[in-house]
CSV table of C-alpha atoms and ligand atoms in Angstrom, one decimal:
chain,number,residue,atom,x,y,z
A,1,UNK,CA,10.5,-11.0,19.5
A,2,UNK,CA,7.3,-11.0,17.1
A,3,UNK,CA,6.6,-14.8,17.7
A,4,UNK,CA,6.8,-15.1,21.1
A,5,UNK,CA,5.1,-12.0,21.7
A,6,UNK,CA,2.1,-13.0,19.7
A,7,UNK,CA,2.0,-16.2,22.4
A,8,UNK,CA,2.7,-14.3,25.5
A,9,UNK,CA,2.4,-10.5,24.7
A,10,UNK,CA,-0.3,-9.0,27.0
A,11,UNK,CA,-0.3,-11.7,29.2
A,12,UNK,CA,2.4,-13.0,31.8
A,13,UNK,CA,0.4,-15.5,34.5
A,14,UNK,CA,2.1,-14.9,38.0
A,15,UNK,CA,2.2,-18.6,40.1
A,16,UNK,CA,-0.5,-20.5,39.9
A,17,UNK,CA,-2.7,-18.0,37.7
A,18,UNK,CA,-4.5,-19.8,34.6
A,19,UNK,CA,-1.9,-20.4,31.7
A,20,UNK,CA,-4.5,-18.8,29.3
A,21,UNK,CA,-5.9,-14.9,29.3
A,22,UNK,CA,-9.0,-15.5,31.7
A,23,UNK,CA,-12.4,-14.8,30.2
A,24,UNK,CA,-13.4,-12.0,32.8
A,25,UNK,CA,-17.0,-12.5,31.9
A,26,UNK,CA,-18.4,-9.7,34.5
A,27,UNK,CA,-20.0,-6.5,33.8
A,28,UNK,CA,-18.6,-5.2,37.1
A,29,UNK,CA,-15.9,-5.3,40.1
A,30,UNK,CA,-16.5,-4.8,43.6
A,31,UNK,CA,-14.7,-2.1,45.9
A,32,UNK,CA,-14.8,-1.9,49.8
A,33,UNK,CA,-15.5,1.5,50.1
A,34,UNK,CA,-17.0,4.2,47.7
A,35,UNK,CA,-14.2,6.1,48.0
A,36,UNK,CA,-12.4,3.6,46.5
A,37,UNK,CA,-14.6,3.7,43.4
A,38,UNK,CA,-14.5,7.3,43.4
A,39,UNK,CA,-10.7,7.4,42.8
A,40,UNK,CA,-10.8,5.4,39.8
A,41,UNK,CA,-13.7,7.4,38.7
A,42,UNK,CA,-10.7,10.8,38.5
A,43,UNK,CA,-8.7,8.5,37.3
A,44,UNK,CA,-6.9,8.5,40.0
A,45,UNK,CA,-6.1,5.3,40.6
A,46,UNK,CA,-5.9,2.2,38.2
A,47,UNK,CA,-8.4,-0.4,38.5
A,48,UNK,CA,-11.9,-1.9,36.6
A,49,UNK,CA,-15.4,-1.1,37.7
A,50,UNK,CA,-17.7,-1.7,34.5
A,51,UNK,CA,-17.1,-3.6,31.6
A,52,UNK,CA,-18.5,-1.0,29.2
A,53,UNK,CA,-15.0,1.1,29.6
A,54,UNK,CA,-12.6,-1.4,30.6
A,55,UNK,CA,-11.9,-5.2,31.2
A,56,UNK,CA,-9.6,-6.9,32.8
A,57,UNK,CA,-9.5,-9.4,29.2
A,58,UNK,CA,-10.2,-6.8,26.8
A,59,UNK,CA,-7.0,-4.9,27.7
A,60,UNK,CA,-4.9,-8.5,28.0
A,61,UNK,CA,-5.6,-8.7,24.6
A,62,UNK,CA,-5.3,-4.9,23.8
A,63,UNK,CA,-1.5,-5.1,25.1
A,64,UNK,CA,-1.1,-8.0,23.0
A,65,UNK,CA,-1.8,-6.2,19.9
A,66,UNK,CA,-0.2,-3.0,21.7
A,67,UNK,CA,3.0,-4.7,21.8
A,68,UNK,CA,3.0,-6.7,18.0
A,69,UNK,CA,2.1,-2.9,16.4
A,70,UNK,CA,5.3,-1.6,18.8
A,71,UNK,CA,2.7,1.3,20.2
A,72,UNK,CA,2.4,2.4,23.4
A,73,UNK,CA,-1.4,2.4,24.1
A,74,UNK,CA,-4.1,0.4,22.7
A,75,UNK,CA,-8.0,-0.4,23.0
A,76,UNK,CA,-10.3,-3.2,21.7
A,77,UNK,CA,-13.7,-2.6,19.9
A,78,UNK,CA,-16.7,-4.4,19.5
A,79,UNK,CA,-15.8,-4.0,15.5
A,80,UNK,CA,-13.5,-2.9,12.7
A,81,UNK,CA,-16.0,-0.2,11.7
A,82,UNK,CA,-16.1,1.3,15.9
A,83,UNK,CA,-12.4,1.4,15.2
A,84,UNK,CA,-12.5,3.6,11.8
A,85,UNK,CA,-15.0,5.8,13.3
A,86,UNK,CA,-13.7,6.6,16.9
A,87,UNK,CA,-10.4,7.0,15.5
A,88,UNK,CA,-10.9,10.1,14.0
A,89,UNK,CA,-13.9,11.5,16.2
A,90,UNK,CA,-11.3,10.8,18.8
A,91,UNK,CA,-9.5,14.1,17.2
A,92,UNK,CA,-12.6,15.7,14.8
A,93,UNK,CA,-15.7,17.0,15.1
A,94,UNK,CA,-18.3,18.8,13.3
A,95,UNK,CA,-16.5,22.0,11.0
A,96,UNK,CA,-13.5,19.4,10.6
A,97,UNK,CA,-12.1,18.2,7.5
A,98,UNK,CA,-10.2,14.7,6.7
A,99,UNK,CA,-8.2,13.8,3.7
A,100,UNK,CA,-8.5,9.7,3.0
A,101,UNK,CA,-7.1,7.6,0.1
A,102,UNK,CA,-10.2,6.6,-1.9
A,103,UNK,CA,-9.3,2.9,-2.1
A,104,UNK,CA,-10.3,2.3,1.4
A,105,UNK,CA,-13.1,-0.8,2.1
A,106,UNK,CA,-16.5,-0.2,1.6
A,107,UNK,CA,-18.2,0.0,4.5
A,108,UNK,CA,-15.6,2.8,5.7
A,109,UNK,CA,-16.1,4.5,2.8
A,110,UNK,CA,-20.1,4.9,3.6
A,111,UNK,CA,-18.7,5.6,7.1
A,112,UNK,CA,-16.7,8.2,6.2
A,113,UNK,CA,-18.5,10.2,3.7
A,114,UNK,CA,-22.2,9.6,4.4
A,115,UNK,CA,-22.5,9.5,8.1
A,116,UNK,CA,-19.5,11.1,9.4
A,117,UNK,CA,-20.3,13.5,6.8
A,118,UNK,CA,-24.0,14.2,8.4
A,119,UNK,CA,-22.3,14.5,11.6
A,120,UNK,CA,-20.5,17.5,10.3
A,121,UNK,CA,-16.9,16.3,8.9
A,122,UNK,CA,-15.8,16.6,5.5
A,123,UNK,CA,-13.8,13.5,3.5
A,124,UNK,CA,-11.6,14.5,0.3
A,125,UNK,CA,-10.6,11.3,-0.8
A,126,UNK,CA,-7.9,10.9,-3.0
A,127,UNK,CA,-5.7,8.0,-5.2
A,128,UNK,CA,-3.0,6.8,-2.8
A,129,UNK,CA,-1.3,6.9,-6.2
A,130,UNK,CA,-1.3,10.6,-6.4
A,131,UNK,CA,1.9,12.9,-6.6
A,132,UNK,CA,2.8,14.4,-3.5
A,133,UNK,CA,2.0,17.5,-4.7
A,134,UNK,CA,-1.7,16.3,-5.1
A,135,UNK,CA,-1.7,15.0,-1.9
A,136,UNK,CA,-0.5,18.1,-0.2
A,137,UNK,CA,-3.4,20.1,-2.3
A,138,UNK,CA,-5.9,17.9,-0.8
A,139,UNK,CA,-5.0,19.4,2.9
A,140,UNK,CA,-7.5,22.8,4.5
A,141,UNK,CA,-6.4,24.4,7.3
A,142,UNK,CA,-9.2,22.7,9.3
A,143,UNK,CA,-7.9,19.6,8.1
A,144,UNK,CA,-7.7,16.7,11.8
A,145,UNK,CA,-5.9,13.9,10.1
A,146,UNK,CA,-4.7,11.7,6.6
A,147,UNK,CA,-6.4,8.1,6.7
A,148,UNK,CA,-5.7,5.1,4.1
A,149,UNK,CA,-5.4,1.5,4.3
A,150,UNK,CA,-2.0,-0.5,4.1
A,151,UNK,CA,-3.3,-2.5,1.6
A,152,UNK,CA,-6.7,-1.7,0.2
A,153,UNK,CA,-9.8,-3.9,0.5
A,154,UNK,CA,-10.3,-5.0,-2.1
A,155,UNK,CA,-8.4,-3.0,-4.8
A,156,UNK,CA,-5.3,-4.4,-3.1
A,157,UNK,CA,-3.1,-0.6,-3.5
A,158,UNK,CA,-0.5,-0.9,-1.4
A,159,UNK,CA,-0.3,2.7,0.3
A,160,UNK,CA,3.2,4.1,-0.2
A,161,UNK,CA,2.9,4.8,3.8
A,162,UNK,CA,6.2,7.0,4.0
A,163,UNK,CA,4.9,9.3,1.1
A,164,UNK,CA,1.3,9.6,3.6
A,165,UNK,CA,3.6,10.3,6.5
A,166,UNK,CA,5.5,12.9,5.1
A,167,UNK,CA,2.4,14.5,3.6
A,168,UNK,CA,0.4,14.2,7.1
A,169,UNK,CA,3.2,15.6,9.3
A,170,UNK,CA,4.0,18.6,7.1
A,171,UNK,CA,0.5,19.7,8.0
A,172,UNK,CA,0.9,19.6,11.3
A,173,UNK,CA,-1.6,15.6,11.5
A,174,UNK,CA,-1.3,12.5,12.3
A,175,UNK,CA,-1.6,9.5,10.0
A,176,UNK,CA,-4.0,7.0,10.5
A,177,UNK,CA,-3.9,3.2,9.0
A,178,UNK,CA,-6.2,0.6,9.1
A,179,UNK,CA,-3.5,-2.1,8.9
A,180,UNK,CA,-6.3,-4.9,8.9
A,181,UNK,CA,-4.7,-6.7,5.8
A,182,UNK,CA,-1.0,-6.8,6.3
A,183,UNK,CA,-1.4,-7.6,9.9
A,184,UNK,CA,1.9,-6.3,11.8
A,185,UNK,CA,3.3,-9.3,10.8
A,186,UNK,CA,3.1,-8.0,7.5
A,187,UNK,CA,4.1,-4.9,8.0
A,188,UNK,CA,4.6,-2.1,11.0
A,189,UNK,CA,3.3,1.1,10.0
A,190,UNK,CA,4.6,2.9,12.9
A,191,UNK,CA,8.4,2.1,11.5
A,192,UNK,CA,7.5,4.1,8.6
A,193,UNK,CA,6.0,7.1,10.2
A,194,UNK,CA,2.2,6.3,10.8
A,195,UNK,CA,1.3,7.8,14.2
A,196,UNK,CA,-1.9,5.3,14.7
A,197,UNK,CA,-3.0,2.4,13.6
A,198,UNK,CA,-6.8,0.5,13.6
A,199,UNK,CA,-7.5,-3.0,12.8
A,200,UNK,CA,-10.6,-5.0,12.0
A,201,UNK,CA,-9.2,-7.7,14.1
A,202,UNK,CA,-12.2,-10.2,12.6
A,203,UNK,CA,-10.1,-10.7,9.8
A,204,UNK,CA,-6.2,-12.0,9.7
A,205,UNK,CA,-5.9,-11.5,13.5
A,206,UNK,CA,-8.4,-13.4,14.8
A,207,UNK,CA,-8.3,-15.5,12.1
A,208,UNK,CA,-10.7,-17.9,12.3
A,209,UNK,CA,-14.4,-16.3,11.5
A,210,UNK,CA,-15.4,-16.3,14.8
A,211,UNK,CA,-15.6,-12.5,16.3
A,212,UNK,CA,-15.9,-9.5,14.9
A,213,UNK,CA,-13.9,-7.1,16.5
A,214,UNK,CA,-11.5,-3.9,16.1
A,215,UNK,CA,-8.8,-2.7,17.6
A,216,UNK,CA,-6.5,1.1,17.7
A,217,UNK,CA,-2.8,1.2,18.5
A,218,UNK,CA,-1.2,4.3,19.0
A,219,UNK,CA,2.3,4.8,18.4
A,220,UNK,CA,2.7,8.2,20.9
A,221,UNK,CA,4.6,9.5,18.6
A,222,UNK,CA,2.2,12.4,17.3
A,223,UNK,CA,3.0,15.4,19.3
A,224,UNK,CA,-0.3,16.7,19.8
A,225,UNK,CA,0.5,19.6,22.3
A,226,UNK,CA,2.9,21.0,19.3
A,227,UNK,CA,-0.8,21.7,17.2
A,228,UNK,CA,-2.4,22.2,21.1
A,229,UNK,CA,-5.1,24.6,19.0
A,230,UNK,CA,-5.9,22.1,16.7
A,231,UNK,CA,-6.7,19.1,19.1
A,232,UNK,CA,-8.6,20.9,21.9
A,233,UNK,CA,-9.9,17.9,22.6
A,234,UNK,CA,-6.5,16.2,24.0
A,235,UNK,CA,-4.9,19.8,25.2
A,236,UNK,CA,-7.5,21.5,27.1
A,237,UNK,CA,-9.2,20.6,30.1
A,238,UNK,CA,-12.5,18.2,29.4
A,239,UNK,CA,-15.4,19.3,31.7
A,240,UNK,CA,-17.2,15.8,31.1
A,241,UNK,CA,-14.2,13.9,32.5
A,242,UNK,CA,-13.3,16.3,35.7
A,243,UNK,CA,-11.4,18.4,34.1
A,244,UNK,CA,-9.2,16.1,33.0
A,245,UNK,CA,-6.3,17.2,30.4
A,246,UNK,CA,-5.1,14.2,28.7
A,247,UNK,CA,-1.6,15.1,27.4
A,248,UNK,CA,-0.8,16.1,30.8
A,249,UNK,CA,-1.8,13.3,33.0
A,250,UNK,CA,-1.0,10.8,30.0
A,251,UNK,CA,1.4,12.2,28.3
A,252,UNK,CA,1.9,11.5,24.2
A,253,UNK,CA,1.7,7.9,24.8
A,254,UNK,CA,-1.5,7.7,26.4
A,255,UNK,CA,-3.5,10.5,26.2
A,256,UNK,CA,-5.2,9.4,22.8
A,257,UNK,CA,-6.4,5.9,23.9
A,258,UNK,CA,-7.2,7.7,27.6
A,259,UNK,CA,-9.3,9.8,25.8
A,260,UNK,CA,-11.1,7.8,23.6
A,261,UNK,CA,-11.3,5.2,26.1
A,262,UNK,CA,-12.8,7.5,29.2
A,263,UNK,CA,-15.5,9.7,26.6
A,264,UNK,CA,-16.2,7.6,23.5
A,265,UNK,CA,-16.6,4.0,24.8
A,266,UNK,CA,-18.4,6.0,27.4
A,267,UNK,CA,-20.6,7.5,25.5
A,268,UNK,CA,-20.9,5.4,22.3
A,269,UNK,CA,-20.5,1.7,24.7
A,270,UNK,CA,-19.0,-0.2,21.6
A,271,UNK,CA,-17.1,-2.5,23.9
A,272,UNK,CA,-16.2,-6.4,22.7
A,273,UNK,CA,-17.4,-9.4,24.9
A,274,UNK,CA,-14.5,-10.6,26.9
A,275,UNK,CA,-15.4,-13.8,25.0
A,276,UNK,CA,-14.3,-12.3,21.7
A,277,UNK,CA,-11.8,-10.8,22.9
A,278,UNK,CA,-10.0,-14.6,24.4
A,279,UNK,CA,-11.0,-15.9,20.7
A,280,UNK,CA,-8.9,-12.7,19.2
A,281,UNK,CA,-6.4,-13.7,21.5
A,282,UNK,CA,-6.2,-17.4,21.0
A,283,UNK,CA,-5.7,-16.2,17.2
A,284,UNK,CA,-3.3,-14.3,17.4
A,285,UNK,CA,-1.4,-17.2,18.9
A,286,UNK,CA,-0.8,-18.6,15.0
A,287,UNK,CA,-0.6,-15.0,13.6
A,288,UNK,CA,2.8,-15.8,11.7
A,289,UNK,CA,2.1,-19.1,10.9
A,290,UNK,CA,-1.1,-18.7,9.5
A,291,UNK,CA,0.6,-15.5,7.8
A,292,UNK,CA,3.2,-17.6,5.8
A,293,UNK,CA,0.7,-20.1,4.9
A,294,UNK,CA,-1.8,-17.4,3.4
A,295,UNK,CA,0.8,-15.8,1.7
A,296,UNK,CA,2.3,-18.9,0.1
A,297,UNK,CA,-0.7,-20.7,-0.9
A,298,UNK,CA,-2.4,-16.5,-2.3
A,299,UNK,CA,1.0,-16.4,-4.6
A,300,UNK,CA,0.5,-19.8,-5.8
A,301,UNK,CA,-3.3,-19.0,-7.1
A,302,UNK,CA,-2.3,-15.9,-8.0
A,303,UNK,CA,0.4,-17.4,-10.3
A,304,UNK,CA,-2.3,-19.4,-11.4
A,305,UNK,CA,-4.8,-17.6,-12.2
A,306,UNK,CA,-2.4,-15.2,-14.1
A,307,UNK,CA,-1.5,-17.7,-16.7
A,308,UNK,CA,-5.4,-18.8,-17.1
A,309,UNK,CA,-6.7,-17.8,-20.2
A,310,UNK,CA,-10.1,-17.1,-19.2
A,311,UNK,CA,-8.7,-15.0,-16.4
A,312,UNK,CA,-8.4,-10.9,-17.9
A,313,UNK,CA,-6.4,-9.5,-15.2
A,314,UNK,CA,-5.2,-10.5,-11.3
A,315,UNK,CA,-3.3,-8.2,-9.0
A,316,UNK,CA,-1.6,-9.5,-6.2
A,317,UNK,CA,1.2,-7.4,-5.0
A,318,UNK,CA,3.2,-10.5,-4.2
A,319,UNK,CA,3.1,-11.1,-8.0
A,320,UNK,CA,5.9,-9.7,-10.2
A,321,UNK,CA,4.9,-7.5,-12.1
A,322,UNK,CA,2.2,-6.2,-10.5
A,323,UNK,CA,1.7,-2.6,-10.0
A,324,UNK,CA,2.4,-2.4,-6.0
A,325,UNK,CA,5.4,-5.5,-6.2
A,326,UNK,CA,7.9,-2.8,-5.3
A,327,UNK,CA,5.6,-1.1,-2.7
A,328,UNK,CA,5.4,-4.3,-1.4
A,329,UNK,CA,9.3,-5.4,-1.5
A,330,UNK,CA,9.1,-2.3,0.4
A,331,UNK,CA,6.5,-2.3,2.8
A,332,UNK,CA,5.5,-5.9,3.2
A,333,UNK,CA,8.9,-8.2,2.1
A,334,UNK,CA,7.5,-11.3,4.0
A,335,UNK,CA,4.6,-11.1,1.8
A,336,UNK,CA,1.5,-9.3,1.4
A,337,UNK,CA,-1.5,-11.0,3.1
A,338,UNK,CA,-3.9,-14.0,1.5
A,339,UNK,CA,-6.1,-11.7,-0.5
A,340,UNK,CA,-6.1,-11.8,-4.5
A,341,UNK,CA,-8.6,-10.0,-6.8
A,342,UNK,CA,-9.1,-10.5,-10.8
A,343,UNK,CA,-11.3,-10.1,-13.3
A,344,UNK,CA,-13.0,-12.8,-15.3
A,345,UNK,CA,-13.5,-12.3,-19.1
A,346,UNK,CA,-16.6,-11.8,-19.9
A,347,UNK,CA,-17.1,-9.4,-17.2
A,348,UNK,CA,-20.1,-9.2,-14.3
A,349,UNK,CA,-21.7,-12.3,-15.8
A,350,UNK,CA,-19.1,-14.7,-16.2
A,351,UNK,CA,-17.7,-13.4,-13.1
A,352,UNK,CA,-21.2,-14.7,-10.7
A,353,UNK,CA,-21.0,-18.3,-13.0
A,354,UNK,CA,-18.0,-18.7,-11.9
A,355,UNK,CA,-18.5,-18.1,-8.4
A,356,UNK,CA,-21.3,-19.9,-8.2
A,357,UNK,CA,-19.5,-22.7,-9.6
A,358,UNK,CA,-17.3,-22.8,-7.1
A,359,UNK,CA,-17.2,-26.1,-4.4
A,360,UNK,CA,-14.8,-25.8,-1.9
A,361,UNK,CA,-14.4,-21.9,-1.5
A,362,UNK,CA,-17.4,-20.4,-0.5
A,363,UNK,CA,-19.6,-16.8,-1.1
A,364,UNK,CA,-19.1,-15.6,2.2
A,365,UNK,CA,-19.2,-11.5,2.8
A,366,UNK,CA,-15.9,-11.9,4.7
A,367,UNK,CA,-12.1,-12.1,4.3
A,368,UNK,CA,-9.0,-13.3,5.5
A,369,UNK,CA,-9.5,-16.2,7.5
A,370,UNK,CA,-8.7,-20.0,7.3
A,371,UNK,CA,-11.4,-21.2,5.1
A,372,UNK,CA,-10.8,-19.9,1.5
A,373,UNK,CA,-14.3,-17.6,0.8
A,374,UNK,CA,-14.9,-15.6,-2.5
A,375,UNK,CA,-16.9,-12.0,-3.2
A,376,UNK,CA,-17.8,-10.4,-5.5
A,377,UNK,CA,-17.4,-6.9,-4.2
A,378,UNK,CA,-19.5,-4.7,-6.9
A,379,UNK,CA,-22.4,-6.3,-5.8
A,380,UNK,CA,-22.5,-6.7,-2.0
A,381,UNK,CA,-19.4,-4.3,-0.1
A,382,UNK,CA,-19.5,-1.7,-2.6
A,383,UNK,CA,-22.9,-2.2,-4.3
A,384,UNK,CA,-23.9,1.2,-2.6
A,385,UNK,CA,-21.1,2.8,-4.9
A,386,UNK,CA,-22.0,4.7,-8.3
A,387,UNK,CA,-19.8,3.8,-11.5
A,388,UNK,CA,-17.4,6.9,-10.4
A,389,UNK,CA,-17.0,5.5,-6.9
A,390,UNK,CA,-16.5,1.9,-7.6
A,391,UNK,CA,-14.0,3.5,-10.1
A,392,UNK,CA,-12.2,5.8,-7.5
A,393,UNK,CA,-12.5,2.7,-5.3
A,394,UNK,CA,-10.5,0.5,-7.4
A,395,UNK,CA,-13.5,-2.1,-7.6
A,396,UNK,CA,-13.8,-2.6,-11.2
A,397,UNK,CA,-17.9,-4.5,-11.8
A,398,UNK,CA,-15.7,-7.4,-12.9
A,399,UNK,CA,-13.3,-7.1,-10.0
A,400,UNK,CA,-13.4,-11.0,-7.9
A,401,UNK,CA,-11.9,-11.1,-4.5
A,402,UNK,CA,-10.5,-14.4,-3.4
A,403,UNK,CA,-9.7,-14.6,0.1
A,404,UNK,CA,-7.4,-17.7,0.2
A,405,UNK,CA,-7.4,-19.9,2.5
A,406,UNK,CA,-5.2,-22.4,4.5
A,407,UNK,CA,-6.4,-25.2,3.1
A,408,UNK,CA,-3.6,-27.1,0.4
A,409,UNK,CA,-3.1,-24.9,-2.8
A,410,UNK,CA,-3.4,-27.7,-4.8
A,411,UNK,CA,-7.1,-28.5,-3.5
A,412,UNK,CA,-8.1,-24.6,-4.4
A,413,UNK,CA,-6.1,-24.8,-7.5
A,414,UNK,CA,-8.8,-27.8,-8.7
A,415,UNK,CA,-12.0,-26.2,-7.4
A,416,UNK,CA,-11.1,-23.0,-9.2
A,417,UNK,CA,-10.3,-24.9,-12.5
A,418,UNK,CA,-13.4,-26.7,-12.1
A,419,UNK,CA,-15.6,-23.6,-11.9
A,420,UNK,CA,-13.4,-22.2,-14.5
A,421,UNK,CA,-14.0,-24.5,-17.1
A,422,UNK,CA,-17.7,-23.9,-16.8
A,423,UNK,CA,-17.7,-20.4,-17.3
B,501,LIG,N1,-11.2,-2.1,7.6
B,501,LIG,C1,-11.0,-3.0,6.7
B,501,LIG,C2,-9.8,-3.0,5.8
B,501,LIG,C3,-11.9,-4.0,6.4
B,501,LIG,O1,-11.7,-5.0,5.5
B,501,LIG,C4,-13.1,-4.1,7.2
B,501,LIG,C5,-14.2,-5.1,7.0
B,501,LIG,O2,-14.1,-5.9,6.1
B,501,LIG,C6,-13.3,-3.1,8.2
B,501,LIG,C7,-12.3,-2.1,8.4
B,501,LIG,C8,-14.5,-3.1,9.1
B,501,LIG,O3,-14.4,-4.1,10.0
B,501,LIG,P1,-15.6,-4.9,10.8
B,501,LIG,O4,-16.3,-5.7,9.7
B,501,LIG,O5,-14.8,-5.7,11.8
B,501,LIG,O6,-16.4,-3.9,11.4
């Protein structure tokens, strides 16, 4: 079950083996003979020979995740953003086309429609919020795959994931979400039809501020050699990797990781330290308590804040009322992560006096983790953003994110009144 695989997912020591996941801190492994090495060079046979593809640590950790997410192949990356990026140039390239919901996190934003854009692709992002019959309208023929975010960072949209699925799959693509927010103990897109998911493990899953990291998950579920013209990539022989088709010698399950495991890490080498990987690891070991925690302690403030009268607006979709709370009775009904955004009358200004005034939650450009830290989007994440795009983006130039913490509510609850009462 999800606690006790969050302990020992991944990771089963045999007799006398180490009763952690062993830091395999070594670039390389050593083979008798070269034919040896040459076998797992086909992929012939199973086995490590340079840290840059695989590690013995790296995948511990990956099979962890693999198993929480209830996928059935998974890879680790040296960061959230490696994660966004190779999964969709794991299935597009340049002449491709990719529908996104427009509330999506800054920096994948940029990703997506500045330099993915230069390499060829095309984004049409679009509100999650849309009709179905806007979201079908966003879809070409050259269209590879439908991206969005289970809950947006840091508009906080819940994405109506079923309504994304449907949507995808009638086009013949797969859904893609970055489930970085929810966690899956939050939520498991694959149970309502996503076909892979990504993860900024630095945040929620590692937990702690200490690695940055990414992860994909895929759910094997996407049947690729059903659209075999449109992912030539995953169906036809690949003359860089011996001739190597991945749906057959993989199958559905594995021949997307496969792939972007045995040509992008090779070629693009954005591989975690097996020391990050342990940390992610060792975090994940509190996932669900740390989950309920940020959860309870992000509805009290939210509750809070809402009944402030120098606070214009909050949304937390834990809050009733709010405009995701049924998305996320739906989606999320354990709660929806630690994360609470709100406006401060008297807009931009008041909103950087108040920050500033702030003693115990810091201005940190990060999210999700034990210590409570506070941003203020507009002008750091999303400062590269014009009016229109901060708009699309559900960043309003008032728009506070609060990131709380595990510390006791009631602590948080006098620091913000504190900095309030200044403003
Ligand atoms: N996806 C989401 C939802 C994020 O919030 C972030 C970072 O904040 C990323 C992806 C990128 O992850 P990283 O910072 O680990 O590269």
């Amino acid at each position: 079950m999800f606690n006790t695989d969050c302990l020992h997912g991944g990771y089963r020591p045999e007799n006398g083996e180490p009763r952690n996941i062993p830091i395999i801190q070594s670039t390389t492994f050593r083979y008798e003979t070269s034919e040896d090495m040459g076998k797992l060079f086909d992929l012939e046979a199973e086995g490590y020979f340079y840290t840059r593809l695989q590690n013995p640590t790296n995948d511990m950790v990956a099979a962890r995740i693999c198993k929480l997410e209830g996928g059935t192949a998974a890879m680790l990356l040296s960061s959230g953003q490696a994660a966004s990026f190779f999964s969709i140039f794991n299935i597009a390239s340049a002449g491709d086309h990719i529908v996104s919901s427009s509330t999506i996190y800054g920096g994948t934003y940029n990703l997506f429609a500045v330099t993915m854009k230069r390499m060829g692709i095309e984004f049409t992002f679009i509100d999650p919020d849309c009709t179905e019959e806007e979201l079908n309208a966003a879809f070409r023929p050259n269209t590879k795959a439908l991206f969005g975010e289970t809950i947006a960072n840091p508009a906080l949209a819940v994405l109506d994931i079923e309504k994304f699925a449907r949507a995808a799959h009638s086009h013949g693509v797969p859904l893609i979400v970055d489930n970085t927010f929810a966690t899956p103990w939050g939520c498991r897109p694959f149970e309502w039809g996503a076909d892979i998911v990504t993860h900024s493990t630095t945040k929620y899953l590692d937990g702690h501020a200490a690695a940055v990291g990414g992860a994909i998950v895929d759910s094997g579920k996407f049947d690729w050699d059903k659209y075999a013209d449109k992912y030539p990539g995953l169906t036809t022989p690949d003359e860089s990797y011996h001739g190597i088709t991945y749906t057959k010698r993989f199958g559905l399950g594995g021949a997307y990781i496969t792939k972007a495991v045995a040509q992008l890490m090779r070629d693009f080498g954005s591989t975690p330290a097996p020391m990050n990987s342990f940390l992610l690891g060792l975090g994940i070991e509190t996932l669900p308590l740390r989950m309920e925690r940020h959860c309870e302690n992000a509805r009290r403030i939210a509750e809070y804040l809402n009944s402030h009268p120098k606070i214009s607006w909050v949304r937390y979709a834990g809050l009733e009322g709010d405009k995701y709370y049924e998305l996320a009775k739906k989606y999320l009904p354990k709660g929806p992560c630690g994360v609470v955004s709100f406006g401060v009358a008297g807009g931009r200004a008041a909103a950087e006096k108040f920050m500033a005034g702030l003693k115990l939650a810091s201005i940190a450009t990060h999210v999700a983790d034990a210590k409570t830290c506070v941003l203020h989007p507009a002008s750091a994440t999303h400062r590269q953003m014009n009016d229109a795009e901060l708009e699309a983006a559900g960043v309003s130039a008032d728009l506070v994110r609060l990131s709380v913490g595990l510390e006791d509510a009631d602590d948080l609850i006098t620091d913000l009144e504190q900095a309030l009462e200044n403003v």
